[in-house]
Amino acid sequence: MDQLLQHALNATILGGTYALLGIGLTMIFGIMKIVNFTHGELYTFGAYMMFFFVMVLGTNFFLGLVMAIALGLLLGALIELALLRPLRDADIDTTMLVMIGAWIALQNTQQFTWTGIAKSINTPFPLDPLVIGSVSVSWSRVFVFVVAIMMIIGTHMLIHHTRLGKAMRATFQDRDTAALMGVKINRIYTATFALGSGLAAAAGALLAPIFVVYPTMGDAVAAKSFAIVILGGLGNFWGAAIGGFILAFAEEFGAGYISSGYRDAMGFILIILILIFRPTGLFAQRERIG
Amino acid sequence: MLELKDIECRYGKISAVRGLSLEVKEGEFVTLIGANGAGKTTTLKCISGLLPAAKGTITFQGKDISNAPAADILAMGIGHCPEGRRVFPYMSVEENLEMGCYLRKDKDAIHEDMEQLFDRFPVLKERRKQAAGTLSGGEQQMLAISRALMSRPKLVLFDEPSLGLAPNLVDRMFQIVRDIRDQGVTVLMVEQNAYAALELCDHAYVLESGEVTLKGTGSELLENPNVREAYLGT
């Protein structure tokens, strides 16, 4: 029983960051219809920026986190402006190839800059874990979870209750008509891609102090993000959030009770099963953002 | 108020509109009639900046707006109610109306305008929180018209407001467009329902294969034997 509770707690905490990754990608892949292979690289980028600010420059941990996320947004905006804007009406294959190129380029740039040696980041949190009854969790994981949940809620508010969010939804529901309403379509594309990328960078920056940082850390994350988005239904905000938690539970319990060697496989086995029975994902498109 | 001079519009290498000139005076109700593919929708898209004009000039209130961005054209006072309603299906009725006044900042006046539209179309008020995609065709058309009015346009472009509606609603839509004009908004309407359009309008242009082949007042064109044969079936 204690073990079960401990696994559930670990899964919940991991699920928060998976949800961030999923929401970020569902905005880009589900709504903008861009098969975004750079999502994992933005995650890696966020992690390295956290390392850069906290360990290299000696910036305050929390300020470093904010800076890492801000730079993730900026890198996302740059990718959109430089690579995607010229391909706005190109077919999906062209965009996909360009994004695969961007993925390779970004990963190698990171390897070149930081070498292949894994890095770790110190946290300001106490080393003694938080003990609740029979389970325990480190304070740094509690922090990751709280920030992830706040960002999920913040993103939801942005999409549903701000002028920018409305313009985003309108643009991806009907681009021409949104333009007729006075929406500057190009800006919305850049903003949406930047926001999705920023969420991936945030997940990387949050998890970096818990795990270690290395150049190919984004590969498995990218695959998992796609899995989460497909699981939740393309373009479905809460679907991506819930999908993130489902994947985390599948991994945690699979690793705990079946075999830890198959940890990363659990999620994909689950997705194969879900897609056999519900090919459109777990959730209908009713809650779609765009 | 609005003047198109020698406009040419292309989709790739195919020109959908060539050498088109027309004029809409302030307070007028002007219609463009013509068969499918005559270039009516293309003309409207070109005016509101969705399609570039390959040649020619468009002036609105004395200013050259050819190839200006859509947002600027809207800000100058041209609203566009697009063909096929094109409401944002997953957004609520209220959010659709809010998109209509996306560029406006005057919150109080926006609220007033919305209440006025709700008085005019009580069904939209009833369904204000409902996703626009779940409305009936007639309701969606009312929403699309209301959305176009939310920008407080001086000129509204209507693209086939009667398309796909039940016959009793068709008359209602034309009446609504007429009311809008009576309130002092200039109207340029594209219609396939030539008879209704000609009866309502002040001036009309007949478009064939991207060119203006006839123009005149509504009643002149209603009398014209060619128009009667080609568009009115008599």
Coordinates of C-alpha atoms in Angstrom, one line a residue:
Chain A
M1 CA 0.0 0.0 0.0
D2 CA 2.8 2.4 0.9
Q3 CA 4.6 1.6 -2.3
L4 CA 1.4 2.2 -4.3
L5 CA 0.9 5.6 -2.7
Q6 CA 4.5 6.5 -3.3
H7 CA 4.2 5.5 -7.0
A8 CA 1.0 7.6 -7.3
L9 CA 2.7 10.6 -5.8
N10 CA 5.8 10.3 -8.0
A11 CA 3.5 9.9 -11.1
T12 CA 1.4 12.9 -10.2
I13 CA 4.5 15.1 -9.9
L14 CA 6.0 13.8 -13.1
G15 CA 2.6 14.2 -14.8
G16 CA 2.7 17.9 -14.2
T17 CA 5.7 18.4 -16.5
Y18 CA 4.4 15.9 -19.0
A19 CA 1.2 17.9 -19.1
L20 CA 3.2 21.1 -19.8
L21 CA 5.0 19.3 -22.7
G22 CA 1.8 18.0 -24.0
I23 CA 0.0 21.3 -23.9
G24 CA 2.9 23.0 -25.6
L25 CA 2.9 20.5 -28.4
T26 CA -0.8 20.3 -28.8
M27 CA -0.8 24.0 -29.6
I28 CA 1.8 23.6 -32.3
F29 CA 1.0 20.2 -33.7
G30 CA -2.7 19.9 -32.9
I31 CA -3.7 23.4 -33.7
M32 CA -1.0 25.0 -36.0
K33 CA -0.7 21.6 -37.7
I34 CA 3.1 21.8 -37.6
V35 CA 4.8 18.4 -37.0
N36 CA 7.2 20.0 -34.5
F37 CA 10.3 17.9 -34.2
T38 CA 12.1 20.7 -32.3
H39 CA 9.8 20.3 -29.2
G40 CA 12.3 18.0 -27.5
E41 CA 15.2 20.4 -28.4
L42 CA 13.4 23.3 -26.7
Y43 CA 13.1 21.1 -23.6
T44 CA 16.9 20.5 -23.8
F45 CA 17.5 24.2 -24.5
G46 CA 15.5 25.1 -21.4
A47 CA 17.5 22.7 -19.3
Y48 CA 20.9 24.0 -20.6
M49 CA 19.8 27.6 -20.1
M50 CA 19.0 26.7 -16.5
F51 CA 22.4 25.2 -16.2
F52 CA 24.0 28.3 -17.8
F53 CA 22.3 30.8 -15.5
V54 CA 22.4 28.9 -12.2
M55 CA 25.8 27.1 -12.5
V56 CA 27.8 29.2 -15.0
L57 CA 26.6 32.7 -14.2
G58 CA 25.6 32.0 -10.6
T59 CA 22.2 33.6 -11.1
N60 CA 19.5 33.1 -8.4
F61 CA 17.8 29.8 -9.0
F62 CA 14.3 31.3 -9.5
L63 CA 15.5 34.2 -11.7
G64 CA 17.4 31.6 -13.7
L65 CA 14.2 29.7 -14.3
V66 CA 12.4 32.7 -15.5
M67 CA 15.3 33.6 -17.8
A68 CA 15.4 30.1 -19.2
I69 CA 11.7 30.1 -20.0
A70 CA 11.9 33.6 -21.5
L71 CA 14.8 32.5 -23.8
G72 CA 12.7 29.4 -24.7
L73 CA 9.9 31.7 -25.9
L74 CA 12.4 33.7 -27.8
L75 CA 14.0 30.7 -29.5
G76 CA 10.5 29.5 -30.4
A77 CA 9.7 32.8 -32.0
L78 CA 12.9 32.8 -33.9
I79 CA 12.3 29.3 -35.3
E80 CA 8.8 30.4 -36.4
L81 CA 10.1 33.6 -38.0
A82 CA 13.1 32.1 -39.8
L83 CA 11.9 28.6 -40.8
L84 CA 8.1 28.4 -40.6
R85 CA 6.9 31.8 -41.9
P86 CA 8.4 31.3 -45.3
L87 CA 6.7 27.9 -45.4
R88 CA 3.3 29.1 -44.3
D89 CA 1.4 27.5 -47.2
A90 CA 3.9 24.8 -48.0
D91 CA 2.7 21.2 -47.6
I92 CA 3.2 19.2 -44.5
D93 CA 6.0 17.1 -45.9
T94 CA 8.2 20.2 -46.6
T95 CA 7.6 21.6 -43.1
M96 CA 8.3 18.3 -41.5
L97 CA 11.6 17.9 -43.3
V98 CA 12.7 21.4 -42.3
M99 CA 11.7 20.7 -38.7
I100 CA 13.7 17.5 -38.7
G101 CA 16.7 19.5 -40.0
A102 CA 16.1 22.1 -37.2
W103 CA 16.0 19.3 -34.6
I104 CA 19.4 17.9 -35.8
A105 CA 20.9 21.3 -36.0
L106 CA 19.7 22.3 -32.5
Q107 CA 20.8 19.1 -30.9
N108 CA 24.3 19.3 -32.4
T109 CA 24.6 22.9 -31.5
Q110 CA 23.9 22.0 -27.9
Q111 CA 26.4 19.1 -28.0
F112 CA 29.0 21.4 -29.5
T113 CA 28.4 24.2 -27.0
W114 CA 28.1 22.0 -23.8
T115 CA 30.0 18.9 -24.8
G116 CA 28.5 15.4 -24.3
I117 CA 29.2 15.3 -20.6
A118 CA 26.1 15.3 -18.4
K119 CA 25.7 18.3 -16.2
S120 CA 23.8 18.7 -12.9
I121 CA 22.3 21.7 -11.3
N122 CA 22.2 22.6 -7.6
T123 CA 18.9 23.6 -6.1
P124 CA 18.2 25.9 -3.1
F125 CA 15.7 23.4 -1.6
P126 CA 16.4 21.5 1.6
L127 CA 17.8 18.0 1.1
D128 CA 15.5 16.4 3.6
P129 CA 12.4 15.3 1.9
L130 CA 8.8 16.3 2.7
V131 CA 7.3 13.3 4.6
I132 CA 3.6 12.8 4.5
G133 CA 2.6 9.8 6.5
S134 CA 4.2 6.8 4.8
V135 CA 5.3 8.6 1.6
S136 CA 8.0 11.1 1.0
V137 CA 8.9 13.5 -1.8
S138 CA 11.8 15.9 -2.3
W139 CA 11.1 19.6 -2.0
S140 CA 12.5 20.3 -5.4
R141 CA 9.9 17.9 -6.9
V142 CA 7.1 19.7 -5.0
F143 CA 8.4 23.0 -6.5
V144 CA 8.4 21.5 -10.0
F145 CA 4.8 20.3 -9.6
V146 CA 3.5 23.6 -8.2
V147 CA 5.1 25.6 -10.9
A148 CA 3.9 23.2 -13.6
I149 CA 0.3 23.4 -12.4
M150 CA 0.5 27.2 -12.2
M151 CA 1.8 27.3 -15.8
I152 CA -1.0 25.0 -17.0
I153 CA -3.6 27.2 -15.4
G154 CA -1.9 30.4 -16.7
T155 CA -1.8 29.0 -20.2
H156 CA -5.5 28.0 -20.0
M157 CA -6.4 31.5 -18.9
L158 CA -4.3 33.0 -21.6
I159 CA -6.0 31.0 -24.3
H160 CA -9.5 31.4 -23.1
H161 CA -9.7 34.7 -21.4
T162 CA -7.4 37.1 -23.1
R163 CA -7.6 39.1 -26.4
L164 CA -4.4 37.3 -27.6
G165 CA -5.9 33.9 -26.7
K166 CA -9.2 34.6 -28.6
A167 CA -7.2 35.8 -31.6
M168 CA -5.2 32.5 -31.5
R169 CA -8.3 30.4 -31.4
A170 CA -10.0 32.4 -34.1
T171 CA -6.9 32.2 -36.3
F172 CA -6.6 28.4 -36.1
Q173 CA -10.3 27.9 -36.6
D174 CA -10.5 30.1 -39.7
R175 CA -7.5 32.0 -40.8
D176 CA -9.0 34.2 -43.5
T177 CA -12.0 35.2 -41.3
A178 CA -9.7 36.0 -38.4
A179 CA -7.8 38.3 -40.8
L180 CA -11.1 40.0 -41.7
M181 CA -11.6 40.7 -38.0
G182 CA -8.3 42.6 -38.0
V183 CA -6.1 39.9 -36.5
K184 CA -2.5 40.1 -37.6
I185 CA -2.2 36.5 -38.6
N186 CA 1.6 36.3 -38.8
R187 CA 2.0 37.6 -35.3
I188 CA -0.4 35.0 -34.0
Y189 CA 1.5 32.2 -35.6
T190 CA 4.7 33.5 -34.1
A191 CA 3.1 34.0 -30.7
T192 CA 1.6 30.5 -30.7
F193 CA 4.7 28.7 -31.7
A194 CA 6.7 30.7 -29.1
L195 CA 4.2 29.9 -26.4
G196 CA 4.3 26.2 -27.2
S197 CA 8.1 26.2 -27.3
G198 CA 8.2 28.2 -24.1
L199 CA 6.2 25.5 -22.3
A200 CA 8.7 22.8 -23.5
A201 CA 11.6 25.0 -22.3
A202 CA 9.8 25.4 -19.0
A203 CA 9.5 21.7 -18.6
G204 CA 13.2 21.2 -19.3
A205 CA 14.3 24.0 -17.0
L206 CA 12.1 22.7 -14.2
L207 CA 13.3 19.1 -14.5
A208 CA 17.0 19.9 -15.1
P209 CA 17.9 20.2 -11.4
I210 CA 16.1 16.9 -10.7
F211 CA 17.7 14.9 -13.5
V212 CA 21.0 15.6 -15.3
V213 CA 21.3 17.6 -18.5
Y214 CA 22.8 16.1 -21.6
P215 CA 22.5 16.9 -25.4
T216 CA 20.1 14.0 -26.4
M217 CA 17.8 14.3 -23.4
G218 CA 15.1 15.8 -25.6
D219 CA 14.7 12.8 -27.9
A220 CA 12.6 10.6 -25.6
V221 CA 10.8 13.7 -24.5
A222 CA 9.8 14.6 -28.0
A223 CA 8.4 11.1 -28.7
K224 CA 6.5 11.2 -25.4
S225 CA 5.1 14.7 -26.2
F226 CA 3.7 13.4 -29.4
A227 CA 2.3 10.4 -27.6
I228 CA 0.6 12.7 -25.0
V229 CA -0.9 14.9 -27.8
I230 CA -2.3 11.9 -29.7
L231 CA -3.5 10.3 -26.5
G232 CA -5.5 13.4 -25.5
G233 CA -6.8 14.1 -29.0
L234 CA -5.2 16.7 -31.3
G235 CA -5.6 20.3 -30.3
N236 CA -7.4 19.4 -27.0
F237 CA -6.0 21.4 -24.1
W238 CA -7.4 19.4 -21.2
G239 CA -6.8 16.2 -23.3
A240 CA -3.1 17.0 -23.4
A241 CA -3.0 17.8 -19.7
I242 CA -4.8 14.6 -18.7
G243 CA -2.8 12.7 -21.3
G244 CA 0.4 13.9 -19.6
F245 CA -0.8 12.5 -16.2
I246 CA -1.9 9.2 -17.8
L247 CA 1.5 8.7 -19.4
A248 CA 3.2 9.5 -16.1
F249 CA 1.1 7.0 -14.2
A250 CA 1.6 4.3 -16.9
E251 CA 5.4 4.8 -16.7
E252 CA 5.6 5.0 -13.0
F253 CA 3.4 1.9 -12.3
G254 CA 4.8 0.0 -15.2
A255 CA 8.3 0.6 -13.9
G256 CA 7.3 -0.1 -10.3
Y257 CA 5.2 -3.3 -10.8
I258 CA 6.3 -4.8 -14.1
S259 CA 9.8 -3.9 -15.0
S260 CA 11.8 -0.7 -14.6
G261 CA 13.7 -1.6 -17.8
Y262 CA 10.6 -1.0 -19.8
R263 CA 9.8 2.3 -18.1
D264 CA 9.9 4.3 -21.4
A265 CA 8.1 1.6 -23.3
M266 CA 5.1 1.6 -21.0
G267 CA 3.7 4.8 -22.3
F268 CA 4.0 3.7 -25.9
I269 CA 2.3 0.4 -25.2
L270 CA -0.5 2.3 -23.6
I271 CA -0.8 4.5 -26.6
I272 CA -0.9 1.6 -29.0
L273 CA -3.7 0.1 -26.9
I274 CA -5.7 3.4 -26.7
L275 CA -5.3 4.0 -30.4
I276 CA -6.6 0.5 -31.3
F277 CA -9.8 1.2 -29.3
R278 CA -10.1 5.0 -29.7
P279 CA -8.3 6.1 -32.9
T280 CA -9.1 9.8 -32.3
G281 CA -7.5 9.8 -28.9
L282 CA -9.2 9.6 -25.5
F283 CA -11.1 12.8 -25.7
A284 CA -13.4 14.1 -28.3
Q285 CA -12.6 17.4 -30.1
R286 CA -15.3 19.2 -28.2
E287 CA -12.9 21.0 -26.0
R288 CA -10.7 22.0 -28.9
I289 CA -8.7 25.2 -28.7
G290 CA -8.7 25.8 -32.4
Chain B
M1 CA -16.6 56.3 -51.2
L2 CA -15.1 53.1 -52.7
E3 CA -13.7 53.0 -56.1
L4 CA -12.1 50.1 -57.9
K5 CA -10.1 51.0 -61.1
D6 CA -9.0 48.3 -63.5
I7 CA -8.5 45.7 -60.9
E8 CA -6.9 42.4 -61.7
C9 CA -6.8 39.5 -59.3
R10 CA -5.0 36.2 -59.8
Y11 CA -4.9 32.8 -58.2
G12 CA -1.5 31.6 -59.4
K13 CA -1.5 32.2 -63.1
I14 CA -5.2 32.2 -63.5
S15 CA -6.8 35.6 -63.3
A16 CA -10.2 35.5 -61.6
V17 CA -10.9 39.1 -62.1
R18 CA -9.5 41.4 -64.9
G19 CA -10.0 45.0 -65.6
L20 CA -12.8 45.4 -63.1
S21 CA -13.9 48.9 -62.3
L22 CA -16.7 49.8 -60.0
E23 CA -17.9 52.6 -57.7
V24 CA -19.9 52.7 -54.5
K25 CA -21.1 56.1 -53.3
E26 CA -21.7 56.9 -49.7
G27 CA -25.0 55.7 -48.4
E28 CA -25.7 53.5 -51.5
F29 CA -26.7 49.9 -51.8
V30 CA -24.7 48.4 -54.6
T31 CA -24.8 44.7 -55.7
L32 CA -22.6 42.6 -57.8
I33 CA -24.5 39.8 -59.6
G34 CA -23.2 37.0 -61.7
A35 CA -22.9 33.2 -62.1
N36 CA -20.7 31.0 -60.0
G37 CA -17.1 31.7 -60.7
A38 CA -17.7 35.1 -62.2
G39 CA -15.3 36.6 -59.7
K40 CA -17.7 38.2 -57.2
T41 CA -16.1 36.7 -54.1
T42 CA -12.7 37.4 -55.4
T43 CA -13.6 41.0 -55.9
L44 CA -14.7 41.3 -52.3
K45 CA -11.6 39.5 -51.0
C46 CA -9.4 41.9 -52.9
I47 CA -11.2 44.9 -51.5
S48 CA -10.7 43.7 -47.9
G49 CA -7.1 42.8 -48.4
L50 CA -7.4 39.0 -48.3
L51 CA -6.1 38.8 -51.8
P52 CA -3.5 41.0 -53.4
A53 CA -4.5 43.1 -56.5
A54 CA -2.1 42.2 -59.3
K55 CA -3.0 45.4 -61.1
G56 CA -5.2 48.5 -60.6
T57 CA -6.1 50.6 -57.7
I58 CA -8.7 50.6 -54.9
T59 CA -9.5 53.8 -53.1
F60 CA -11.6 54.2 -50.1
Q61 CA -12.6 57.7 -48.9
G62 CA -9.9 59.1 -51.1
K63 CA -7.1 56.9 -49.8
D64 CA -5.3 54.2 -51.8
I65 CA -6.0 50.9 -50.0
S66 CA -4.8 48.6 -52.8
N67 CA -2.7 45.9 -51.1
A68 CA -3.0 47.4 -47.7
P69 CA -3.1 44.8 -44.8
A70 CA -6.6 43.5 -44.0
A71 CA -6.4 44.9 -40.4
D72 CA -5.7 48.4 -41.8
I73 CA -8.6 48.2 -44.2
L74 CA -11.0 47.1 -41.5
A75 CA -9.7 49.9 -39.2
M76 CA -10.6 52.4 -42.0
G77 CA -14.2 51.2 -41.9
I78 CA -14.7 48.3 -44.3
G79 CA -16.4 45.3 -42.7
H80 CA -16.7 42.0 -44.5
C81 CA -19.4 39.4 -43.9
P82 CA -17.8 36.4 -45.8
E83 CA -19.4 33.8 -48.0
G84 CA -20.7 30.8 -46.2
R85 CA -21.0 32.6 -42.8
R86 CA -17.6 31.5 -41.6
V87 CA -18.4 31.9 -37.9
F88 CA -15.7 30.5 -35.6
P89 CA -17.3 27.2 -34.8
Y90 CA -15.7 26.4 -31.5
M91 CA -16.1 29.8 -30.0
S92 CA -19.2 31.0 -28.3
V93 CA -21.6 33.5 -29.9
E94 CA -20.4 36.2 -27.6
E95 CA -16.7 35.4 -28.4
N96 CA -17.6 35.6 -32.1
L97 CA -19.0 39.1 -31.6
E98 CA -15.9 40.0 -29.6
M99 CA -13.8 39.0 -32.5
G100 CA -15.9 41.4 -34.6
C101 CA -14.7 44.3 -32.6
Y102 CA -11.1 43.0 -32.1
L103 CA -9.6 46.3 -33.1
R104 CA -11.9 48.5 -31.0
K105 CA -10.9 49.6 -27.5
D106 CA -14.0 51.5 -26.4
K107 CA -15.4 49.0 -24.0
D108 CA -18.6 50.8 -23.0
A109 CA -19.6 51.4 -26.6
I110 CA -18.8 47.8 -27.5
H111 CA -21.1 46.7 -24.7
E112 CA -23.9 48.9 -26.0
D113 CA -23.5 47.7 -29.6
M114 CA -23.6 44.1 -28.4
E115 CA -26.8 44.8 -26.4
Q116 CA -28.4 46.5 -29.4
L117 CA -27.6 43.5 -31.6
F118 CA -29.0 41.2 -29.0
D119 CA -32.2 43.2 -29.0
R120 CA -32.3 42.9 -32.7
F121 CA -31.6 39.2 -32.7
P122 CA -32.9 37.8 -29.4
V123 CA -31.9 34.3 -30.5
L124 CA -28.3 35.3 -30.3
K125 CA -28.7 36.5 -26.8
E126 CA -30.3 33.2 -25.8
R127 CA -27.4 31.4 -27.2
R128 CA -24.6 33.8 -26.3
K129 CA -22.6 31.1 -24.4
Q130 CA -23.2 28.4 -27.0
A131 CA -20.5 27.3 -29.5
A132 CA -21.3 29.1 -32.8
G133 CA -20.9 25.8 -34.7
T134 CA -24.0 24.4 -33.0
L135 CA -26.3 27.2 -34.3
S136 CA -28.6 26.7 -37.3
G137 CA -27.7 28.1 -40.7
G138 CA -30.0 31.1 -40.3
E139 CA -28.7 31.9 -36.8
Q140 CA -25.1 31.6 -38.0
Q141 CA -25.9 34.1 -40.8
M142 CA -27.3 36.5 -38.2
L143 CA -24.2 36.0 -36.1
A144 CA -21.9 36.6 -39.1
I145 CA -23.8 39.8 -40.0
S146 CA -23.8 41.0 -36.4
R147 CA -20.1 40.2 -36.2
A148 CA -19.4 42.3 -39.2
L149 CA -21.3 45.2 -37.7
M150 CA -19.4 45.0 -34.4
S151 CA -16.5 46.9 -36.0
R152 CA -18.9 49.8 -36.7
P153 CA -18.1 49.8 -40.4
K154 CA -18.9 52.6 -42.8
L155 CA -19.1 50.1 -45.6
V156 CA -20.0 46.5 -45.3
L157 CA -19.3 43.9 -47.9
F158 CA -21.9 41.1 -47.9
D159 CA -21.0 37.9 -49.7
E160 CA -24.1 35.8 -50.5
P161 CA -26.0 36.4 -47.3
S162 CA -28.8 34.2 -48.6
L163 CA -26.6 31.2 -49.4
G164 CA -27.9 27.9 -48.2
L165 CA -30.8 29.3 -46.2
A166 CA -34.4 28.2 -46.2
P167 CA -36.7 30.4 -48.4
N168 CA -38.4 32.2 -45.5
L169 CA -35.0 33.1 -44.1
V170 CA -33.7 34.4 -47.4
D171 CA -36.2 37.2 -47.3
R172 CA -35.4 37.9 -43.7
M173 CA -31.7 38.2 -44.5
F174 CA -32.3 40.7 -47.4
Q175 CA -34.5 42.7 -45.0
I176 CA -31.7 42.8 -42.5
V177 CA -29.2 44.0 -45.1
R178 CA -31.7 46.6 -46.2
D179 CA -32.2 47.8 -42.6
I180 CA -28.5 48.1 -42.2
R181 CA -28.3 50.4 -45.2
D182 CA -31.2 52.4 -43.9
Q183 CA -29.3 53.0 -40.7
G184 CA -26.7 54.8 -42.9
V185 CA -24.2 52.1 -43.5
T186 CA -23.1 51.8 -47.2
V187 CA -23.5 48.3 -48.6
L188 CA -21.8 46.3 -51.3
M189 CA -23.5 42.9 -51.7
V190 CA -22.6 40.0 -53.9
E191 CA -25.6 37.7 -54.7
Q192 CA -26.6 34.8 -56.9
N193 CA -30.2 35.5 -56.1
A194 CA -30.3 38.2 -58.8
Y195 CA -33.9 39.1 -58.6
A196 CA -33.9 39.9 -54.8
A197 CA -30.6 41.7 -55.1
L198 CA -31.7 43.9 -58.0
E199 CA -35.0 44.8 -56.3
L200 CA -33.2 46.0 -53.2
C201 CA -30.2 47.8 -54.6
D202 CA -29.6 51.3 -55.9
H203 CA -26.9 50.3 -58.4
A204 CA -25.8 46.9 -59.7
Y205 CA -23.0 45.5 -61.7
V206 CA -23.2 42.3 -63.7
L207 CA -20.0 40.2 -63.6
E208 CA -19.1 37.6 -66.2
S209 CA -15.8 35.7 -66.2
G210 CA -14.1 38.3 -64.1
E211 CA -15.3 41.3 -66.1
V212 CA -18.1 43.8 -65.7
T213 CA -20.5 43.3 -68.6
L214 CA -23.4 45.5 -67.5
K215 CA -24.1 48.2 -65.0
G216 CA -27.0 50.4 -64.1
T217 CA -29.6 51.0 -61.5
G218 CA -31.4 48.0 -60.0
S219 CA -34.6 48.7 -61.9
E220 CA -32.8 49.3 -65.2
L221 CA -31.2 45.9 -64.9
L222 CA -34.4 44.3 -63.9
E223 CA -35.8 45.5 -67.2
N224 CA -32.8 44.5 -69.3
P225 CA -33.7 41.6 -71.6
N226 CA -30.2 40.1 -71.3
V227 CA -30.3 40.1 -67.6
R228 CA -33.8 38.8 -67.5
E229 CA -32.8 35.9 -69.7
A230 CA -29.5 35.1 -68.1
Y231 CA -30.2 35.7 -64.4
L232 CA -33.9 36.0 -63.8
G233 CA -35.1 33.1 -66.0
T234 CA -37.8 35.0 -67.7

